[in-house]
XYZ file of C-alpha atoms in Angstrom:
508
model
C 32.420 19.051 1.844
C 33.728 22.540 2.662
C 32.924 23.778 -0.889
C 29.447 22.271 -0.654
C 28.825 23.929 2.726
C 29.944 27.293 1.377
C 27.623 26.930 -1.617
C 24.707 26.113 0.675
C 25.489 29.059 2.962
C 25.466 31.298 -0.075
C 21.874 30.229 -0.736
C 20.311 28.501 -3.728
C 21.959 29.263 -7.053
C 18.541 29.068 -8.754
C 17.086 32.589 -9.171
C 14.175 33.253 -6.792
C 11.686 33.743 -9.649
C 12.453 30.204 -10.868
C 11.335 28.721 -7.543
C 7.741 28.096 -6.592
C 7.130 30.208 -3.493
C 4.184 30.694 -1.185
C 3.428 33.938 0.618
C 0.457 35.063 2.626
C -2.631 33.081 3.565
C -3.358 31.635 0.087
C -2.707 27.910 -0.343
C 0.470 26.911 -2.161
C -0.404 25.135 -5.411
C 2.135 23.540 -7.777
C 2.594 25.058 -11.185
C 2.458 22.787 -14.246
C 5.632 20.731 -14.385
C 6.207 20.800 -10.606
C 5.417 18.332 -7.866
C 4.024 19.831 -4.688
C 5.968 17.663 -2.265
C 5.895 19.992 0.707
C 2.282 21.124 0.971
C 0.964 24.605 1.809
C 2.837 27.678 2.890
C 6.392 26.419 2.384
C 8.769 28.941 0.851
C 12.246 27.964 -0.316
C 13.183 31.381 -1.611
C 12.231 33.967 0.988
C 14.067 33.860 4.341
C 12.571 35.783 7.237
C 14.465 38.591 8.922
C 16.671 37.287 11.696
C 20.123 37.519 13.179
C 23.210 36.626 11.071
C 23.496 33.084 12.450
C 19.771 32.506 12.067
C 19.887 33.646 8.424
C 22.794 31.281 7.784
C 20.864 28.398 9.315
C 17.802 29.301 7.240
C 19.941 29.203 4.114
C 21.352 25.792 5.049
C 17.850 24.450 5.658
C 16.496 26.016 2.461
C 19.363 24.597 0.414
C 18.802 21.175 1.923
C 15.078 21.272 1.148
C 15.753 22.409 -2.405
C 18.204 19.542 -2.986
C 15.784 17.047 -1.512
C 12.892 18.436 -3.600
C 14.886 18.065 -6.819
C 15.814 14.513 -5.822
C 12.190 13.584 -5.099
C 10.977 15.093 -8.363
C 13.176 12.567 -10.146
C 11.232 9.821 -8.372
C 7.815 10.445 -9.893
C 4.496 11.132 -8.227
C 4.217 7.878 -6.302
C 7.658 7.789 -4.690
C 9.229 5.203 -7.019
C 11.538 5.927 -9.936
C 9.667 6.401 -13.208
C 9.940 3.458 -15.585
C 12.635 4.712 -17.900
C 12.735 3.139 -21.307
C 15.832 4.972 -22.502
C 16.650 5.942 -26.064
C 16.026 2.395 -27.261
C 12.264 2.893 -27.221
C 10.533 5.815 -28.932
C 6.753 6.109 -28.762
C 4.887 6.933 -31.967
C 2.942 10.243 -31.796
C -0.384 9.317 -30.229
C -3.615 10.979 -29.155
C -4.412 8.853 -26.095
C -7.633 9.124 -24.085
C -8.300 7.093 -20.929
C -12.012 6.343 -20.335
C -12.235 5.398 -16.654
C -15.191 3.825 -14.842
C -15.653 5.331 -11.357
C -19.148 3.990 -10.677
C -20.235 3.107 -7.151
C -18.905 -0.462 -7.501
C -15.358 0.938 -7.717
C -14.220 1.588 -4.162
C -12.025 4.629 -3.424
C -8.874 2.563 -2.773
C -9.517 0.648 -6.008
C -9.856 3.895 -7.945
C -6.456 4.895 -6.593
C -5.029 1.736 -8.235
C -6.503 2.861 -11.574
C -4.783 6.219 -11.164
C -1.471 4.471 -10.480
C -1.981 2.376 -13.635
C -2.611 5.506 -15.733
C 0.438 7.213 -14.260
C 2.686 4.243 -15.010
C 1.528 4.181 -18.640
C 2.080 7.941 -18.946
C 5.593 7.612 -17.484
C 6.554 5.352 -20.404
C 5.389 7.827 -23.079
C 7.112 10.642 -24.935
C 4.738 13.407 -23.867
C 4.591 16.665 -25.814
C 2.530 18.648 -28.333
C 4.355 16.978 -31.253
C 4.594 13.499 -29.715
C 1.975 12.013 -27.385
C -1.008 13.914 -25.981
C -3.132 12.491 -23.175
C -6.697 13.135 -22.032
C -8.842 11.507 -19.323
C -12.615 10.956 -19.258
C -14.130 9.933 -15.932
C -17.605 8.421 -16.002
C -20.370 6.891 -13.915
C -24.004 7.931 -14.542
C -22.632 11.080 -16.165
C -19.448 11.831 -18.067
C -16.782 14.199 -16.779
C -13.976 15.407 -19.024
C -11.160 15.583 -16.452
C -8.732 17.097 -18.964
C -8.452 17.100 -22.732
C -5.642 16.305 -25.160
C -4.623 19.972 -25.296
C -4.641 20.686 -21.540
C -1.191 19.423 -20.466
C 1.947 19.361 -22.580
C 4.347 17.936 -20.009
C 4.546 14.572 -18.282
C 4.765 16.186 -14.836
C 1.596 18.183 -15.480
C -0.265 15.051 -16.545
C 0.863 13.051 -13.517
C -0.290 15.787 -11.130
C -3.644 16.055 -12.912
C -4.190 12.303 -12.633
C -3.483 12.529 -8.894
C -6.321 15.042 -8.485
C -9.050 12.927 -10.124
C -11.877 11.889 -7.781
C -14.410 9.047 -8.295
C -17.997 9.953 -9.230
C -19.564 6.914 -7.480
C -22.912 6.597 -9.269
C -24.099 4.383 -12.184
C -22.273 2.859 -15.192
C -22.971 4.609 -18.524
C -20.126 3.060 -20.509
C -21.715 3.592 -23.918
C -22.289 7.285 -23.217
C -18.663 7.720 -22.081
C -17.176 6.058 -25.170
C -19.467 8.037 -27.492
C -18.294 11.208 -25.739
C -14.680 10.169 -26.297
C -15.203 9.515 -30.006
C -17.307 12.626 -30.681
C -15.697 15.137 -28.314
C -12.366 14.042 -26.831
C -10.902 13.223 -30.272
C -12.171 16.466 -31.841
C -10.002 19.328 -33.099
C -11.419 21.670 -30.456
C -10.169 19.364 -27.675
C -6.641 19.128 -29.057
C -6.820 16.047 -31.275
C -4.709 16.171 -34.412
C -5.855 15.678 -37.980
C -6.282 12.006 -38.802
C -3.025 10.677 -40.251
C -1.184 7.337 -40.663
C 1.637 8.874 -38.615
C -0.526 9.532 -35.554
C -2.263 6.873 -33.455
C -5.656 7.615 -31.926
C -6.166 5.317 -28.948
C -8.800 4.984 -26.200
C -8.151 2.770 -23.153
C -11.435 1.868 -21.420
C -11.298 0.520 -17.836
C -14.517 -0.852 -16.317
C -15.611 -3.340 -13.664
C -19.315 -3.813 -14.390
C -22.143 -4.216 -16.873
C -23.076 -0.933 -18.614
C -26.530 0.485 -17.994
C -26.757 1.724 -21.584
C -26.064 0.381 -25.073
C -22.595 -0.088 -26.549
C -23.950 -1.586 -29.787
C -22.766 1.198 -32.100
C -19.367 1.759 -30.467
C -17.161 -0.395 -32.772
C -18.542 1.073 -36.040
C -18.222 4.667 -34.821
C -14.697 4.043 -33.518
C -13.590 2.572 -36.864
C -15.146 5.492 -38.743
C -13.253 7.930 -36.535
C -9.994 5.969 -36.773
C -9.929 5.324 -33.006
C -8.373 2.112 -31.678
C -10.089 0.906 -28.483
C -8.457 -1.229 -25.774
C -10.924 -2.632 -23.204
C -9.763 -3.621 -19.705
C -12.201 -5.531 -17.487
C -11.860 -5.945 -13.739
C -13.488 -8.468 -11.391
C -17.081 -9.335 -12.305
C -17.086 -7.441 -15.572
C -19.194 -8.710 -18.497
C -16.570 -10.114 -20.877
C -19.074 -10.237 -23.737
C -19.520 -6.471 -23.459
C -15.740 -5.953 -23.360
C -15.336 -7.880 -26.595
C -18.116 -5.824 -28.168
C -16.366 -2.572 -27.231
C -12.799 -3.432 -28.225
C -11.109 -3.111 -31.613
C -9.985 -6.097 -33.654
C -8.075 -8.338 -33.180
C -9.813 -8.953 -29.857
C -6.942 -10.994 -28.391
C -4.759 -7.885 -28.572
C -7.390 -5.403 -27.417
C -9.214 -7.140 -24.542
C -7.590 -7.653 -21.140
C -8.937 -8.960 -17.848
C -7.586 -8.723 -14.295
C -9.074 -10.360 -11.208
C -8.977 -7.183 -9.119
C -7.806 -3.596 -9.212
C -4.867 -4.572 -6.992
C -3.156 -6.223 -9.996
C -4.126 -3.812 -12.796
C -0.572 -2.411 -12.783
C 0.658 -5.630 -14.391
C -0.872 -4.388 -17.677
C 1.422 -1.347 -17.720
C 4.141 -3.128 -19.681
C 1.697 -4.212 -22.387
C 0.662 -0.647 -23.166
C 4.174 0.747 -22.969
C 5.231 -1.905 -25.471
C 2.167 -1.260 -27.664
C 3.145 2.399 -28.042
C 6.827 1.614 -28.605
C 7.834 1.684 -32.282
C 11.637 1.624 -32.117
C 13.014 -0.619 -29.403
C 15.429 -3.190 -28.174
C 13.206 -4.527 -25.449
C 15.753 -7.167 -24.421
C 18.347 -4.475 -23.713
C 15.901 -2.345 -21.716
C 14.695 -5.305 -19.674
C 11.103 -4.798 -20.841
C 10.364 -8.450 -21.527
C 8.961 -11.500 -19.755
C 11.417 -14.129 -20.980
C 12.385 -16.553 -18.245
C 15.804 -17.400 -19.702
C 16.901 -15.937 -23.070
C 15.540 -12.864 -24.877
C 16.231 -12.223 -28.581
C 15.326 -8.835 -30.030
C 13.413 -8.455 -33.279
C 12.278 -5.117 -34.771
C 9.774 -3.563 -32.388
C 9.423 -6.734 -30.292
C 11.282 -9.781 -28.963
C 11.283 -13.576 -28.873
C 12.030 -15.865 -25.955
C 14.279 -18.920 -26.031
C 15.601 -21.449 -23.517
C 18.995 -22.717 -22.468
C 20.271 -26.109 -23.566
C 18.339 -28.911 -21.908
C 15.157 -26.834 -21.553
C 12.147 -26.409 -23.854
C 9.984 -23.336 -24.418
C 6.471 -23.697 -23.035
C 3.375 -22.820 -25.049
C 3.150 -19.397 -23.361
C 6.241 -18.463 -25.391
C 8.003 -17.088 -22.306
C 8.711 -19.753 -19.686
C 10.981 -22.777 -20.004
C 10.543 -26.351 -18.828
C 13.040 -29.059 -17.949
C 10.465 -31.770 -18.678
C 11.780 -33.884 -21.504
C 8.460 -35.517 -22.361
C 10.359 -38.749 -22.972
C 9.380 -42.282 -22.070
C 10.639 -41.857 -18.516
C 8.313 -38.964 -17.650
C 5.171 -40.904 -16.652
C 3.669 -39.270 -13.587
C 0.448 -39.263 -11.538
C 0.072 -35.781 -10.027
C -2.744 -34.681 -7.699
C -3.288 -31.121 -6.469
C -4.819 -30.741 -2.989
C -6.109 -27.163 -2.848
C -7.289 -25.141 0.155
C -10.650 -23.501 -0.659
C -11.335 -22.107 2.831
C -12.954 -18.691 3.319
C -9.666 -17.059 4.349
C -8.291 -17.502 0.812
C -10.831 -15.012 -0.658
C -12.241 -15.163 -4.200
C -9.640 -12.980 -5.921
C -6.786 -15.049 -4.455
C -8.526 -18.301 -5.367
C -8.312 -17.149 -9.005
C -4.544 -16.747 -8.539
C -4.386 -20.286 -7.141
C -6.097 -21.569 -10.306
C -3.434 -19.828 -12.386
C -0.758 -21.411 -10.181
C -2.203 -24.876 -10.900
C -2.356 -24.252 -14.644
C 1.171 -22.856 -14.630
C 2.440 -26.241 -13.420
C 0.117 -28.193 -15.732
C 1.577 -26.243 -18.659
C 5.032 -27.734 -18.005
C 3.801 -31.334 -18.154
C 3.487 -33.714 -21.088
C -0.111 -34.809 -20.500
C -1.281 -38.077 -22.089
C -2.310 -41.634 -21.207
C 1.333 -42.728 -21.170
C 2.938 -39.618 -19.687
C 1.569 -37.253 -17.024
C -1.926 -37.555 -15.529
C -3.402 -34.834 -13.324
C -6.104 -34.938 -10.643
C -7.537 -32.102 -8.542
C -9.067 -32.110 -5.045
C -10.392 -29.050 -3.212
C -10.991 -28.954 0.530
C -12.317 -26.654 3.215
C -14.589 -28.043 5.969
C -15.174 -31.001 3.642
C -13.306 -32.600 0.729
C -14.409 -32.486 -2.922
C -12.751 -34.278 -5.820
C -12.901 -31.842 -8.748
C -11.668 -34.465 -11.215
C -9.699 -37.740 -10.846
C -6.463 -38.807 -12.506
C -6.852 -39.551 -16.193
C -10.279 -37.942 -16.676
C -8.736 -35.320 -18.968
C -6.256 -36.447 -21.623
C -4.668 -33.127 -22.574
C -3.515 -29.863 -21.000
C -6.230 -27.791 -22.650
C -9.063 -29.763 -21.052
C -7.345 -29.833 -17.637
C -6.796 -26.079 -17.644
C -10.411 -25.468 -18.687
C -11.649 -27.654 -15.811
C -9.403 -25.792 -13.351
C -10.803 -22.440 -14.487
C -14.375 -23.691 -13.896
C -13.629 -24.872 -10.346
C -16.019 -23.219 -7.844
C -14.716 -21.806 -4.566
C -15.919 -23.759 -1.464
C -15.319 -20.974 1.104
C -15.566 -22.656 4.536
C -13.059 -24.073 7.095
C -9.565 -25.603 6.814
C -9.567 -29.375 7.400
C -6.137 -30.155 5.968
C -5.801 -33.461 7.843
C -9.095 -34.754 6.449
C -7.965 -33.700 2.953
C -4.628 -35.510 3.299
C -6.428 -38.668 4.416
C -8.633 -38.436 1.294
C -5.525 -38.083 -0.850
C -3.958 -41.194 0.716
C -7.094 -43.362 0.664
C -8.670 -42.292 -2.629
C -6.775 -39.989 -5.008
C -3.977 -42.427 -5.858
C -6.177 -45.512 -6.030
C -6.582 -47.507 -9.248
C -10.337 -46.885 -9.190
C -9.590 -43.143 -9.405
C -7.266 -43.481 -12.388
C -3.876 -44.079 -10.767
C -1.481 -46.371 -12.649
C 0.543 -49.121 -10.901
C 4.298 -48.508 -10.888
C 4.007 -44.841 -11.899
C 5.525 -42.194 -9.559
C 2.927 -40.412 -7.403
C 3.238 -36.692 -6.606
C 0.967 -34.652 -4.324
C 1.013 -30.842 -4.189
C -0.761 -29.466 -1.091
C -1.667 -25.761 -1.157
C -2.891 -23.977 1.994
C -3.153 -20.446 3.410
C -3.768 -21.157 7.086
C -3.454 -23.427 10.124
C -5.263 -26.747 9.863
C -8.321 -27.118 12.099
C -7.668 -30.846 12.512
C -4.787 -33.284 13.077
C -2.461 -33.800 10.082
C 0.420 -35.911 11.420
C -0.876 -39.444 10.735
C -2.103 -38.747 7.190
C 1.038 -36.772 6.294
C 3.272 -39.622 7.531
C 1.245 -42.291 5.740
C 1.475 -40.427 2.420
C 5.263 -40.425 2.614
C 5.429 -44.030 3.891
C 3.490 -45.112 0.795
C 6.181 -43.479 -1.367
C 4.183 -40.443 -2.485
C 6.383 -37.449 -3.208
C 4.696 -34.612 -1.295
C 5.179 -30.883 -1.931
C 3.708 -28.341 0.517
C 2.992 -24.757 -0.562
C 1.905 -22.187 2.023
C 0.738 -18.583 1.668
C -0.121 -15.854 4.156
C -1.089 -17.390 7.504
C 0.058 -20.910 6.627
C 2.034 -22.580 9.440
C 5.527 -23.497 8.330
C 5.802 -26.359 10.863
C 2.736 -27.948 9.233
C 4.214 -27.425 5.758
C 7.411 -29.200 6.841
C 5.393 -32.048 8.310
C 3.588 -32.559 4.982
C 6.695 -32.215 2.789
C 8.853 -35.148 1.670
C 12.573 -35.429 2.430
C 14.709 -33.430 1.955
C 12.147 -31.089 3.476
C 13.892 -27.898 2.324
C 13.361 -28.928 -1.304
C 9.705 -29.891 -0.875
C 8.068 -27.026 0.997
C 7.557 -23.422 -0.094
C 6.164 -20.354 1.630
C 5.291 -16.797 0.552
C 3.421 -14.058 2.388
C 1.657 -12.764 -0.729
C -0.634 -14.657 -3.122
C 0.617 -12.444 -5.966
C 4.054 -14.072 -5.807
C 2.960 -17.720 -6.026
C 3.858 -17.811 -9.725
C 7.523 -17.728 -8.624
C 6.910 -20.825 -6.523
C 5.218 -22.350 -9.563
C 8.390 -21.957 -11.610
C 10.490 -23.640 -8.934
C 7.979 -26.471 -8.620
C 8.017 -27.033 -12.390
C 11.738 -27.679 -12.221
C 11.567 -30.002 -9.190
C 8.701 -32.086 -10.588
C 10.480 -32.532 -13.912
C 13.757 -33.465 -12.246
C 11.816 -35.994 -10.163
C 10.507 -37.595 -13.338
């Protein structure tokens, strides 16, 4: 500690010309490769005249600020450590251009999420004149070239430039923007390299609406120029247009997210797409639930003994699918207005996540779905759909009711109707109800909740956000701790889904 104090008192060991200093009335702007953490008029190198003790204190403070600045620079632009991929992943030299929709339908806070997404992708790249170069095109009714492939040669410079981008907030000329990218952004004058098998040319298009111009000629021109196009759609985007824009194969080049708040989840896909030499299992860059096995440039998932790999190729299921796994399962889903449309889409994914773990057939698992708000609506009864594919398709088509929260009325419907023979239930087959809610019930639930358990139904209660945990416990079967779940955030319900998969299968 004494040596450290002496070194601080002696002042920074970095020569003054190597520090970014601010003098006079001009604003302090970061140079390329630096992060302006402190704002205007902060000097770390030039102490003011003062007494001996004051100078010593200034040096201590300056040394402390310098140390803290260097520490924060290691944490990236957004305050979190950059996603390091280590020496196990090397990105192939790429000319990468982001084509970003900032039309009026993209709100300012949503545009900030797009900037975070771009920054996360950039953090996973080997940036440099001989490795990966990055440009950004911002568009609405007009096209703005924010910076070209030749503008920044360091990752820090790129991240700062992305931070400074502002939305244009007018129309949606997607075709014009992509044509500009192909004709201008990937030109020699803008820093693109000569077309070569050793260099990727990639455009990532992010949009949330229907273009006001034609995109008909985009695919042919992109192929002719050797440009690979990834299309990301958000919210109410026209998926047909996305598929027209993107390169083949479409399954690899078209992505959709429900809202800008979850666009960051695509970061890993693009980091992996640019990675040519990797052990993704060792770096942790994989989605395997249990076991990851590396293969050249990619990975495969496997499961522990006693589990089987689900069709998503990533998650594992304890469901044996044997003769003892017959099950009648009904989902009771809250469609009240407090859920909100984007979260209701996450609830649909939650339902299908559990359906995926089941062995659906006439003799094994049957699934029914009921939605409720101020009223109750049976979406489909037990046994209507004979396979997982048809069930999942029906779940995706389910319309959002968007009214009140009459959980008691919904539970009564479940007891009186959902598990009746007329609605497809089978005598002697275990009955499971999964109740999902995000708020306090506006009616009385006690009698219906008790009756469901008295009839031998195995009841699971899942609550999110403003759900009342006492109500969840009242709905849940014994032991209550194993039958009710709560999370504050809709985005984490997939974790509850995994736990439910296990408990349902064990129950079988």
